[in-house]
PDB file of C-alpha atoms and ligand atoms in Angstrom:
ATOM      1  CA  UNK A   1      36.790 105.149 109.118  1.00  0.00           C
ATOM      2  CA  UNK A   2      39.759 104.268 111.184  1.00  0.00           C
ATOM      3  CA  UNK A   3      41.220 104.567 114.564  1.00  0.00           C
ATOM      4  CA  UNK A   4      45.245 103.936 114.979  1.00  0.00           C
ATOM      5  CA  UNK A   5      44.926 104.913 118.786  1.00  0.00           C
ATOM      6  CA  UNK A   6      45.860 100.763 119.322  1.00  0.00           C
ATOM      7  CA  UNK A   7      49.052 101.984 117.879  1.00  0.00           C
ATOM      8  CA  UNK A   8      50.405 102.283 121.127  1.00  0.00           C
ATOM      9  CA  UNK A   9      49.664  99.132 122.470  1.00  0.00           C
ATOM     10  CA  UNK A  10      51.543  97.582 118.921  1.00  0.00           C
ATOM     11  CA  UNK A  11      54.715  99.612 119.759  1.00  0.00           C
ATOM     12  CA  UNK A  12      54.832  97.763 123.064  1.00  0.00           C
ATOM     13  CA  UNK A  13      55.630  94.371 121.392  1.00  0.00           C
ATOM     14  CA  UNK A  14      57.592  95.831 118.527  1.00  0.00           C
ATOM     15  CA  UNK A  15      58.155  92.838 116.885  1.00  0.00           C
ATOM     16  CA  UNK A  16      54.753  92.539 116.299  1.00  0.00           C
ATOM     17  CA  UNK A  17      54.138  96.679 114.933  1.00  0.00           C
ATOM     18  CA  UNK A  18      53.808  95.372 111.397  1.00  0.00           C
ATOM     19  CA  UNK A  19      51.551  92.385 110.911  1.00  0.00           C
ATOM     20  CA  UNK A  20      49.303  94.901 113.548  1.00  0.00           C
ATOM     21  CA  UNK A  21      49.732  98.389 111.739  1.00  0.00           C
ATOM     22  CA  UNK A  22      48.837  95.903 108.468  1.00  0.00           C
ATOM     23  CA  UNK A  23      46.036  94.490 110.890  1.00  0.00           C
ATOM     24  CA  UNK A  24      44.776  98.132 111.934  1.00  0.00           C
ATOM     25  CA  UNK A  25      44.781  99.885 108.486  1.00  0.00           C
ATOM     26  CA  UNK A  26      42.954  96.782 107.089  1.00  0.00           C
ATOM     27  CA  UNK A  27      45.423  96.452 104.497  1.00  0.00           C
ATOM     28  CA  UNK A  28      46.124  99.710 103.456  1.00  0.00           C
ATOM     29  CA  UNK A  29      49.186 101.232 105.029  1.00  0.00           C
ATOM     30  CA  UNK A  30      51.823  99.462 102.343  1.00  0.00           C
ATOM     31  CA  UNK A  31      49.965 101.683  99.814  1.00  0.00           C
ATOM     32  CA  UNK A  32      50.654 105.231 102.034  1.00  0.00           C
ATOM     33  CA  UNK A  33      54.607 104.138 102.653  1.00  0.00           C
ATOM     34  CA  UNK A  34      54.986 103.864  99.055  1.00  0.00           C
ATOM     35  CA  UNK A  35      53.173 107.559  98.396  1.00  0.00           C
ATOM     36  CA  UNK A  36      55.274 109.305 100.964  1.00  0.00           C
ATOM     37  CA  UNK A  37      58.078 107.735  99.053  1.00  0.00           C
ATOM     38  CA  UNK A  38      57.084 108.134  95.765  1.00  0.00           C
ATOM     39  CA  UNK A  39      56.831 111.892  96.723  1.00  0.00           C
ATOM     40  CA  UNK A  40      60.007 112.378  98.320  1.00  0.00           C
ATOM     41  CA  UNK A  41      62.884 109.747  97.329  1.00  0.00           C
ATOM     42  CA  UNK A  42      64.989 110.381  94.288  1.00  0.00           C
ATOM     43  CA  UNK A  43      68.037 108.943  93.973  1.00  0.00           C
ATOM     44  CA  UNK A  44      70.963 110.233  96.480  1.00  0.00           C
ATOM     45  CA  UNK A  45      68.655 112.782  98.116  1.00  0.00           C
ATOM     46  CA  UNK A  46      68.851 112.399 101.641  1.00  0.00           C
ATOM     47  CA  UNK A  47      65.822 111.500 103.764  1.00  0.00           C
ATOM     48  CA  UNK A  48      65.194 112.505 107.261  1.00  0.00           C
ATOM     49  CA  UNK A  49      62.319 110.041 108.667  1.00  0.00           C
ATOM     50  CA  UNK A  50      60.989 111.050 112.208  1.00  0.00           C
ATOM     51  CA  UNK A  51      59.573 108.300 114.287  1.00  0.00           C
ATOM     52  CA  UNK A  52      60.606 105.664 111.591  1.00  0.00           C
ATOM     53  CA  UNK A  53      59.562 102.793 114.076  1.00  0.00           C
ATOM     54  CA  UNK A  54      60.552  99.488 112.490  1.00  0.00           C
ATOM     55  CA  UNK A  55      61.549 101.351 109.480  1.00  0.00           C
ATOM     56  CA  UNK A  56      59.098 100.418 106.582  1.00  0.00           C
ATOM     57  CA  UNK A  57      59.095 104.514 105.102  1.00  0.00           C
ATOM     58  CA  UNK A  58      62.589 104.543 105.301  1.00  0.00           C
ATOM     59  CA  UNK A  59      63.088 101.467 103.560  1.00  0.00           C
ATOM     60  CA  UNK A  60      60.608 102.212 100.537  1.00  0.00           C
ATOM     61  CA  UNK A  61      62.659 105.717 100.328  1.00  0.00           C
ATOM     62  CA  UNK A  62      65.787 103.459  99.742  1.00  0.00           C
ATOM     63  CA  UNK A  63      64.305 101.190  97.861  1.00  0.00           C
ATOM     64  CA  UNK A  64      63.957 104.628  95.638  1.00  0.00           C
ATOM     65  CA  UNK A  65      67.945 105.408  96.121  1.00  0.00           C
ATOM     66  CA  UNK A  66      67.760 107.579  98.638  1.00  0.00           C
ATOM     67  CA  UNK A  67      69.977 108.098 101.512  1.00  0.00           C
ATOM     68  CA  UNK A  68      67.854 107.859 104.580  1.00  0.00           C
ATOM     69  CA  UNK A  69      67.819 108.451 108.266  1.00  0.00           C
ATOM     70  CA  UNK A  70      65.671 107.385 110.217  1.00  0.00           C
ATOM     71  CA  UNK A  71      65.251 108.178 113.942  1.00  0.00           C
ATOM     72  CA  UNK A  72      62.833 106.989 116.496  1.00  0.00           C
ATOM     73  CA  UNK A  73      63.036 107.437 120.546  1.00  0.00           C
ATOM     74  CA  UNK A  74      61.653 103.674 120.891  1.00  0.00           C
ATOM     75  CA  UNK A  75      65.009 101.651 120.534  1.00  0.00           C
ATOM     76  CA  UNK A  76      62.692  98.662 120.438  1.00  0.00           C
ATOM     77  CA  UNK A  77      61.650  99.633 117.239  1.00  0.00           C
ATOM     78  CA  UNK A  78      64.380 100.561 116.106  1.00  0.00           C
ATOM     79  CA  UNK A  79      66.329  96.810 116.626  1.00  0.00           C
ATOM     80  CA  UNK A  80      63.504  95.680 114.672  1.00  0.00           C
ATOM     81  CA  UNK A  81      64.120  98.073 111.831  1.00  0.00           C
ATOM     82  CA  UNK A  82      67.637  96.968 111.981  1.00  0.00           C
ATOM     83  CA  UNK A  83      67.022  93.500 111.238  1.00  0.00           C
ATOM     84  CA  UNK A  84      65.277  93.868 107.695  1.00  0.00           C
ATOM     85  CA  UNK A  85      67.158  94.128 104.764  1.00  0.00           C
ATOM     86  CA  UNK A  86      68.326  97.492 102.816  1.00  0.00           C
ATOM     87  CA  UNK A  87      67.483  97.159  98.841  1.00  0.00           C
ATOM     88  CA  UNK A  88      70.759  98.135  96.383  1.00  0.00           C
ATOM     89  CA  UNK A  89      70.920 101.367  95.193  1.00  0.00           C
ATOM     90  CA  UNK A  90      70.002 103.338  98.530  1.00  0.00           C
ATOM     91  CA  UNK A  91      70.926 103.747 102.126  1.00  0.00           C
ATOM     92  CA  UNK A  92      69.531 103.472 105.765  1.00  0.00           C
ATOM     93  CA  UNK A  93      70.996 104.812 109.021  1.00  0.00           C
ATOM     94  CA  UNK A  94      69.150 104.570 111.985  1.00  0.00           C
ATOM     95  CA  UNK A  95      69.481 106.316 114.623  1.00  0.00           C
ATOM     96  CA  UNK A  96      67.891 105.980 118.434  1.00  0.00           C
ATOM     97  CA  UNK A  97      67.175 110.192 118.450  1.00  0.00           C
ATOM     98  CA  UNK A  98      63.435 111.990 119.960  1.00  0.00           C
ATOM     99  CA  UNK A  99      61.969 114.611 117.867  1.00  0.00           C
ATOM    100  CA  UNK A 100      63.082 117.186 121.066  1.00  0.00           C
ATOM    101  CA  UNK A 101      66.765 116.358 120.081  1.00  0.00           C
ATOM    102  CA  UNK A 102      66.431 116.837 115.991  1.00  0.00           C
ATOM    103  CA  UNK A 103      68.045 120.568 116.027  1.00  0.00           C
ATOM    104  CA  UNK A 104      71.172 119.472 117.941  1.00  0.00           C
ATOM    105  CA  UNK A 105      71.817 116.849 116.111  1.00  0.00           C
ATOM    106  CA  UNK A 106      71.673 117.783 112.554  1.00  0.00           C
ATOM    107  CA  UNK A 107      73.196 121.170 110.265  1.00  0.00           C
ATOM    108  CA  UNK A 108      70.227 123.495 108.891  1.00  0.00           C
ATOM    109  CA  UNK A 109      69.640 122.446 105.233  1.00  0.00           C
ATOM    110  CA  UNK A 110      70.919 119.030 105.850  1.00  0.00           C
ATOM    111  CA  UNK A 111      68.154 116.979 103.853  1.00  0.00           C
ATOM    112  CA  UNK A 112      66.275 117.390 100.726  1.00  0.00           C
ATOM    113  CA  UNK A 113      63.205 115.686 102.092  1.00  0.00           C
ATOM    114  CA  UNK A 114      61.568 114.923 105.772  1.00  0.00           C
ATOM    115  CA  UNK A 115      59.296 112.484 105.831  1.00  0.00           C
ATOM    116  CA  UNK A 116      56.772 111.349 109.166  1.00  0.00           C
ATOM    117  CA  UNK A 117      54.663 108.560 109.414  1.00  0.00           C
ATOM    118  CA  UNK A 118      52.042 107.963 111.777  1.00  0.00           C
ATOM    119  CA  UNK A 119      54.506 109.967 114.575  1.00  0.00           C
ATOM    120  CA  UNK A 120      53.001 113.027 114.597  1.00  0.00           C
ATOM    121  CA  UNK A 121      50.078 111.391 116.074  1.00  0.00           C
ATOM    122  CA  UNK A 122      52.005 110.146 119.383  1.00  0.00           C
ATOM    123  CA  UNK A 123      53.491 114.206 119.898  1.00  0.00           C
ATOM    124  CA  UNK A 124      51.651 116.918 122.362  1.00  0.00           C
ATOM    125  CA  UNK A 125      50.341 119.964 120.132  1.00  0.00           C
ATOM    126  CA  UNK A 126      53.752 121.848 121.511  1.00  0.00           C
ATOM    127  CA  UNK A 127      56.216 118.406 120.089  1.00  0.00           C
ATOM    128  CA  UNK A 128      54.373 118.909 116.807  1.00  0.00           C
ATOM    129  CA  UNK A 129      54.593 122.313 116.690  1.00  0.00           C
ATOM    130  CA  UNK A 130      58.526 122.137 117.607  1.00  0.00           C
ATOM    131  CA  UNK A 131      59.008 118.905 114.821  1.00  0.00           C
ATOM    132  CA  UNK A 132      57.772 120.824 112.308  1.00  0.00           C
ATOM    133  CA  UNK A 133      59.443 124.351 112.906  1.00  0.00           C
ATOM    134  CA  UNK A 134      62.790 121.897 113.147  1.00  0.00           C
ATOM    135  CA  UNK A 135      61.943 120.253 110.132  1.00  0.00           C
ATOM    136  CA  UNK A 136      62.060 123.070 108.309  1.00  0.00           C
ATOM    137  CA  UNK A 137      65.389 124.604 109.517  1.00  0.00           C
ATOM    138  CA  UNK A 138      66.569 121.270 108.813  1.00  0.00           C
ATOM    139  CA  UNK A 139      65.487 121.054 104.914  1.00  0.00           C
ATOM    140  CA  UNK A 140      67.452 122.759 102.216  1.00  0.00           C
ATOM    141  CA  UNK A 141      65.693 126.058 100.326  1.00  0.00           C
ATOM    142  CA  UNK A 142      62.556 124.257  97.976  1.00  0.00           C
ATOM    143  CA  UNK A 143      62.861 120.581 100.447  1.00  0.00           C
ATOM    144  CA  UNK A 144      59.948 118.825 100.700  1.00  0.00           C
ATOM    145  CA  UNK A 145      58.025 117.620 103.967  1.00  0.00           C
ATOM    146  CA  UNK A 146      55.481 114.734 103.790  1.00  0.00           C
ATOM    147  CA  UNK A 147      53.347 114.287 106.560  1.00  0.00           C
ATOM    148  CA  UNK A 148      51.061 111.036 106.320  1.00  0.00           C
ATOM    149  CA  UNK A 149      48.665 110.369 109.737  1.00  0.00           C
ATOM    150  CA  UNK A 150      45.169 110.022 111.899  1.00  0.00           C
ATOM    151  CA  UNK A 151      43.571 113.553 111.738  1.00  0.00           C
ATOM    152  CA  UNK A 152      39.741 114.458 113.135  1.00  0.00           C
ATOM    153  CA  UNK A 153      37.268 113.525 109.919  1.00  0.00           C
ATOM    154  CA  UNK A 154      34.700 117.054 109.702  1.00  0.00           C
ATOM    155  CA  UNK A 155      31.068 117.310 110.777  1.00  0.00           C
ATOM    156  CA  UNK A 156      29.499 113.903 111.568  1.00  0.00           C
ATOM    157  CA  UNK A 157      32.618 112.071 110.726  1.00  0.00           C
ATOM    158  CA  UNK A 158      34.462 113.391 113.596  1.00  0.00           C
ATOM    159  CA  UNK A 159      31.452 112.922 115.822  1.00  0.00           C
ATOM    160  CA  UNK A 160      31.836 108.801 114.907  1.00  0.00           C
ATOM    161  CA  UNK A 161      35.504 109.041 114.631  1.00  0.00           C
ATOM    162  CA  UNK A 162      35.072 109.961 118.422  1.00  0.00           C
ATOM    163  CA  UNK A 163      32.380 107.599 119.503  1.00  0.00           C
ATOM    164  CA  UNK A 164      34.536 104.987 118.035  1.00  0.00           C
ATOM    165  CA  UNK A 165      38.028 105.832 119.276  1.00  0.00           C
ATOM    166  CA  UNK A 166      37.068 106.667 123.128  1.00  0.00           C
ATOM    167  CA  UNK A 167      36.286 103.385 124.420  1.00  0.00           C
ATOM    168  CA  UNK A 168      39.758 102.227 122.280  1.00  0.00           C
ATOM    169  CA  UNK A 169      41.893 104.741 123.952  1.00  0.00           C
ATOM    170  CA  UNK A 170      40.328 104.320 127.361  1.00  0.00           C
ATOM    171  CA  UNK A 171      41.935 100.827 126.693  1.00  0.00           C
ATOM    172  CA  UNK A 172      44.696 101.798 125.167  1.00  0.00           C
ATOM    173  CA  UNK A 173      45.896 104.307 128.294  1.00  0.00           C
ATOM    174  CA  UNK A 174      45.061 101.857 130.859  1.00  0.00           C
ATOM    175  CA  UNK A 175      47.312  99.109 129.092  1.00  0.00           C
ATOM    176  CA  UNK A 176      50.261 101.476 128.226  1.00  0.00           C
ATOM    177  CA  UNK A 177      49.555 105.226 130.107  1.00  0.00           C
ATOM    178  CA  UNK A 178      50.048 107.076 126.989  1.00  0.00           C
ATOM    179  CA  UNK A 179      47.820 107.204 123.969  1.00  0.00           C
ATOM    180  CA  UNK A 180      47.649 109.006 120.550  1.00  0.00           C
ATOM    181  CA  UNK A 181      45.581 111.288 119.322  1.00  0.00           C
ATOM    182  CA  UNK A 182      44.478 112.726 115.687  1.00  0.00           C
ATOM    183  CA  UNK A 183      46.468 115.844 114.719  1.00  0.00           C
ATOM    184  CA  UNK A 184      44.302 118.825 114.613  1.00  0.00           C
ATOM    185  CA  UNK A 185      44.173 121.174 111.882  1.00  0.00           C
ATOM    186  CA  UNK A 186      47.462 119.749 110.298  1.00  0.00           C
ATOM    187  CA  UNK A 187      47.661 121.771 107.205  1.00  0.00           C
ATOM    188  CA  UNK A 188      47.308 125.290 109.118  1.00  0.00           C
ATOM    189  CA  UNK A 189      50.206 123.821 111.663  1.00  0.00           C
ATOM    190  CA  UNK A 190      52.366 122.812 108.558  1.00  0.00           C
ATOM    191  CA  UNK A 191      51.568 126.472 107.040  1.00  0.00           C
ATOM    192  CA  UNK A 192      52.459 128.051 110.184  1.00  0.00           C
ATOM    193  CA  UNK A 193      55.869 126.595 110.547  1.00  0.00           C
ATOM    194  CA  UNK A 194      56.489 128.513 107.502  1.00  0.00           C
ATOM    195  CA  UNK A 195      56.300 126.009 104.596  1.00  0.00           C
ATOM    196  CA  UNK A 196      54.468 126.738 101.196  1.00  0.00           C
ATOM    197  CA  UNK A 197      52.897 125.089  98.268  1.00  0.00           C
ATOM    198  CA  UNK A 198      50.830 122.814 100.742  1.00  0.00           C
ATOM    199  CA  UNK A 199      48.402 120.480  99.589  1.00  0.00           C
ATOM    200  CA  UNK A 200      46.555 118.074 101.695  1.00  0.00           C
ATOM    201  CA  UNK A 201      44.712 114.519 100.025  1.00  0.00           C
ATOM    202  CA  UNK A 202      42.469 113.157 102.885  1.00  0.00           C
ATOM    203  CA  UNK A 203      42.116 109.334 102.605  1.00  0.00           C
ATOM    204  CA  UNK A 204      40.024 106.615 104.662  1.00  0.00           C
ATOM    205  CA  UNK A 205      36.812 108.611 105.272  1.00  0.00           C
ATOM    206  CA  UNK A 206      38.685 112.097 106.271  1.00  0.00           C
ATOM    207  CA  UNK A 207      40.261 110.200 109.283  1.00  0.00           C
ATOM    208  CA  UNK A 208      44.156 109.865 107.620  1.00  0.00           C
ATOM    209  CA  UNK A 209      45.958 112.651 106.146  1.00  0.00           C
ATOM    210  CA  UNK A 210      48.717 112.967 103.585  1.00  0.00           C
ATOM    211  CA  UNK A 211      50.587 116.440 103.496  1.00  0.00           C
ATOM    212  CA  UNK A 212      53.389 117.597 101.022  1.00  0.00           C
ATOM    213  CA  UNK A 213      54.728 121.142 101.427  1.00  0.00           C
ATOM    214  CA  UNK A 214      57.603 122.879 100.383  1.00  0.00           C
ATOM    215  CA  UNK A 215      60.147 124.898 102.041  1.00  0.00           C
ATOM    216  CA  UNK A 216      60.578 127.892  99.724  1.00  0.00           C
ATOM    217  CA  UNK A 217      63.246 128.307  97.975  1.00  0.00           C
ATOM    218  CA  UNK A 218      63.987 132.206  99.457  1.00  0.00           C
ATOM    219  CA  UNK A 219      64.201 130.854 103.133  1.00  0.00           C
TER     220      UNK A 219
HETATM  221  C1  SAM B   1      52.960 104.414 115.080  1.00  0.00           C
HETATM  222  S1  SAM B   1      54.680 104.388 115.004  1.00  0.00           S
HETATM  223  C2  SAM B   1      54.955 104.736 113.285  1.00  0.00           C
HETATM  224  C3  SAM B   1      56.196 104.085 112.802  1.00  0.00           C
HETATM  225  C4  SAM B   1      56.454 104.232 111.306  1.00  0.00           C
HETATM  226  N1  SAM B   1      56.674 105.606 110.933  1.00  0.00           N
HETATM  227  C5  SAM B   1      55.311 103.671 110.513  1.00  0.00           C
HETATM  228  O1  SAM B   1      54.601 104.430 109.848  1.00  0.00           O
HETATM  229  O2  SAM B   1      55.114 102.446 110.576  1.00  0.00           O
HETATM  230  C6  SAM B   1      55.153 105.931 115.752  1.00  0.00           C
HETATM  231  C7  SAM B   1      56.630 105.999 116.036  1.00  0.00           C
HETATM  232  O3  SAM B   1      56.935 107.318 116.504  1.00  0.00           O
HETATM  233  C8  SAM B   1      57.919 107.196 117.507  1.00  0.00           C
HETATM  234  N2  SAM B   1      57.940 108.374 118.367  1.00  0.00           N
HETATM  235  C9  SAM B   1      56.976 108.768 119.240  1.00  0.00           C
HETATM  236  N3  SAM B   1      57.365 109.879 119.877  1.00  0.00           N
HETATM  237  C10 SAM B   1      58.597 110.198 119.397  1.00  0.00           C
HETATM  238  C11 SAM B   1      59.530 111.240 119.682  1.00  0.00           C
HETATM  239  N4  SAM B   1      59.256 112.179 120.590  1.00  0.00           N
HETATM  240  N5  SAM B   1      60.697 111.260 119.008  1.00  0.00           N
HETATM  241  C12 SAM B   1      60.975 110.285 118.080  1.00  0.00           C
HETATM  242  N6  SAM B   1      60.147 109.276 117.780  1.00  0.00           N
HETATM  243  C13 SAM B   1      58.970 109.233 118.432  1.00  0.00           C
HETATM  244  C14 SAM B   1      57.505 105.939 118.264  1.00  0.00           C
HETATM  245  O4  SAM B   1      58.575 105.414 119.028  1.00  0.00           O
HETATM  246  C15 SAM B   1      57.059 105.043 117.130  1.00  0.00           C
HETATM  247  O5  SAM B   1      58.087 104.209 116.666  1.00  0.00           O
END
């Protein structure tokens, strides 16, 4: 079981996101950057990464070859992402750009794979629901979305999930007035944005979520 609601108090020292994220997921995050990349970076396929923060996805999808962008509306994170050090073989832009912006900025079919870390968890139910329809204009016919973040564990699980995360983001909101919260029902949001072939591994209890979908190849 795991809460990431502190999440928002590590984004407001940004040069400290890592060693915390590290801190929060007890060890375990490193492992989920390298699955959404193992998923999703071939060599020369370019990478969209939403909310890329200090840029570790984007960096293991380089590390892959691919040609990444990443884009985050925190430009604090982002001057930490710029500091680390792009492996050969792939590339990283990064870009200050919110999630609201994504459609003006960027042709329809523009990337063969969109990729979101721990983001969707900081976006109202209406952001998520906009991210995802725009990640899909944005993806080339049979592109692949990978969604990796906090969702509400079933039955008794969720009940503890809850007892454990209120008194965290009571703390959370008073230290930074916002807060994050687990994405509900993420596979039938992902599904009704229109993508296909969705399959959904639940890690860390049922409290963290990986997604992979498809955008079909007839859209
Ligand atoms: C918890 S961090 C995750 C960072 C990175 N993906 C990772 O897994 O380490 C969430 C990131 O989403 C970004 N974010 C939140 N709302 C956003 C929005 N509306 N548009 C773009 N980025 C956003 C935050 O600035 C933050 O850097």
């Amino acid at each position: 079981m795991s809460s990431f609601v502190w999440m928002k108090v590590l984004e407001s020292t940004p040069e400290r996101y890592d060693r915390g994220i590290r801190w929060l997921s007890r060890g375990r995050i490193d492992e989920v950057y390298e699955e959404i990349a193992r998923r999703t970076a071939v060599p020369g396929r370019r990478v969209l990464d939403i909310g890329c923060g200090t840029g570790a996805v984007s960096l293991a999808c380089a590390r892959r070859g691919a040609q990444v962008l990443g884009i985050d509306i925190d430009a604090g994170m982002l001057e930490v992402a710029r500091t680390k050090q792009v492996p050969p073989g792939g590339s990283v832009e990064w870009r200050e750009l919110g999630v609201a912006e994504l459609l003006d900025a960027f042709a329809e079919n523009a990337f063969g794979a969109v990729v979101s870390c721990l983001a969707m968890s900081e976006l109202s139910p209406d952001e998520q629901t906009y991210a995802l329809s725009a990640a899909r204009r944005l993806l080339e016919p049979g592109g692949v979305l990978v969604l990796a973040d906090e969702v509400m564990p079933t039955g008794v699980g969720g009940l503890l999930h809850r007892a454990i995360s209120f008194p965290l983001t009571a703390a959370t909101y008073v230290m930074t007035q916002t807060t994050t919260r687990p994405v509900r029902d993420i596979a039938a949001r992902v599904r009704a944005a229109g993508f296909v072939n969705i399959r959904e591994e639940r890690r860390w209890g049922g409290s963290f979520s990986i997604i992979e979908a498809t955008k079909g190849t007839g859209a």
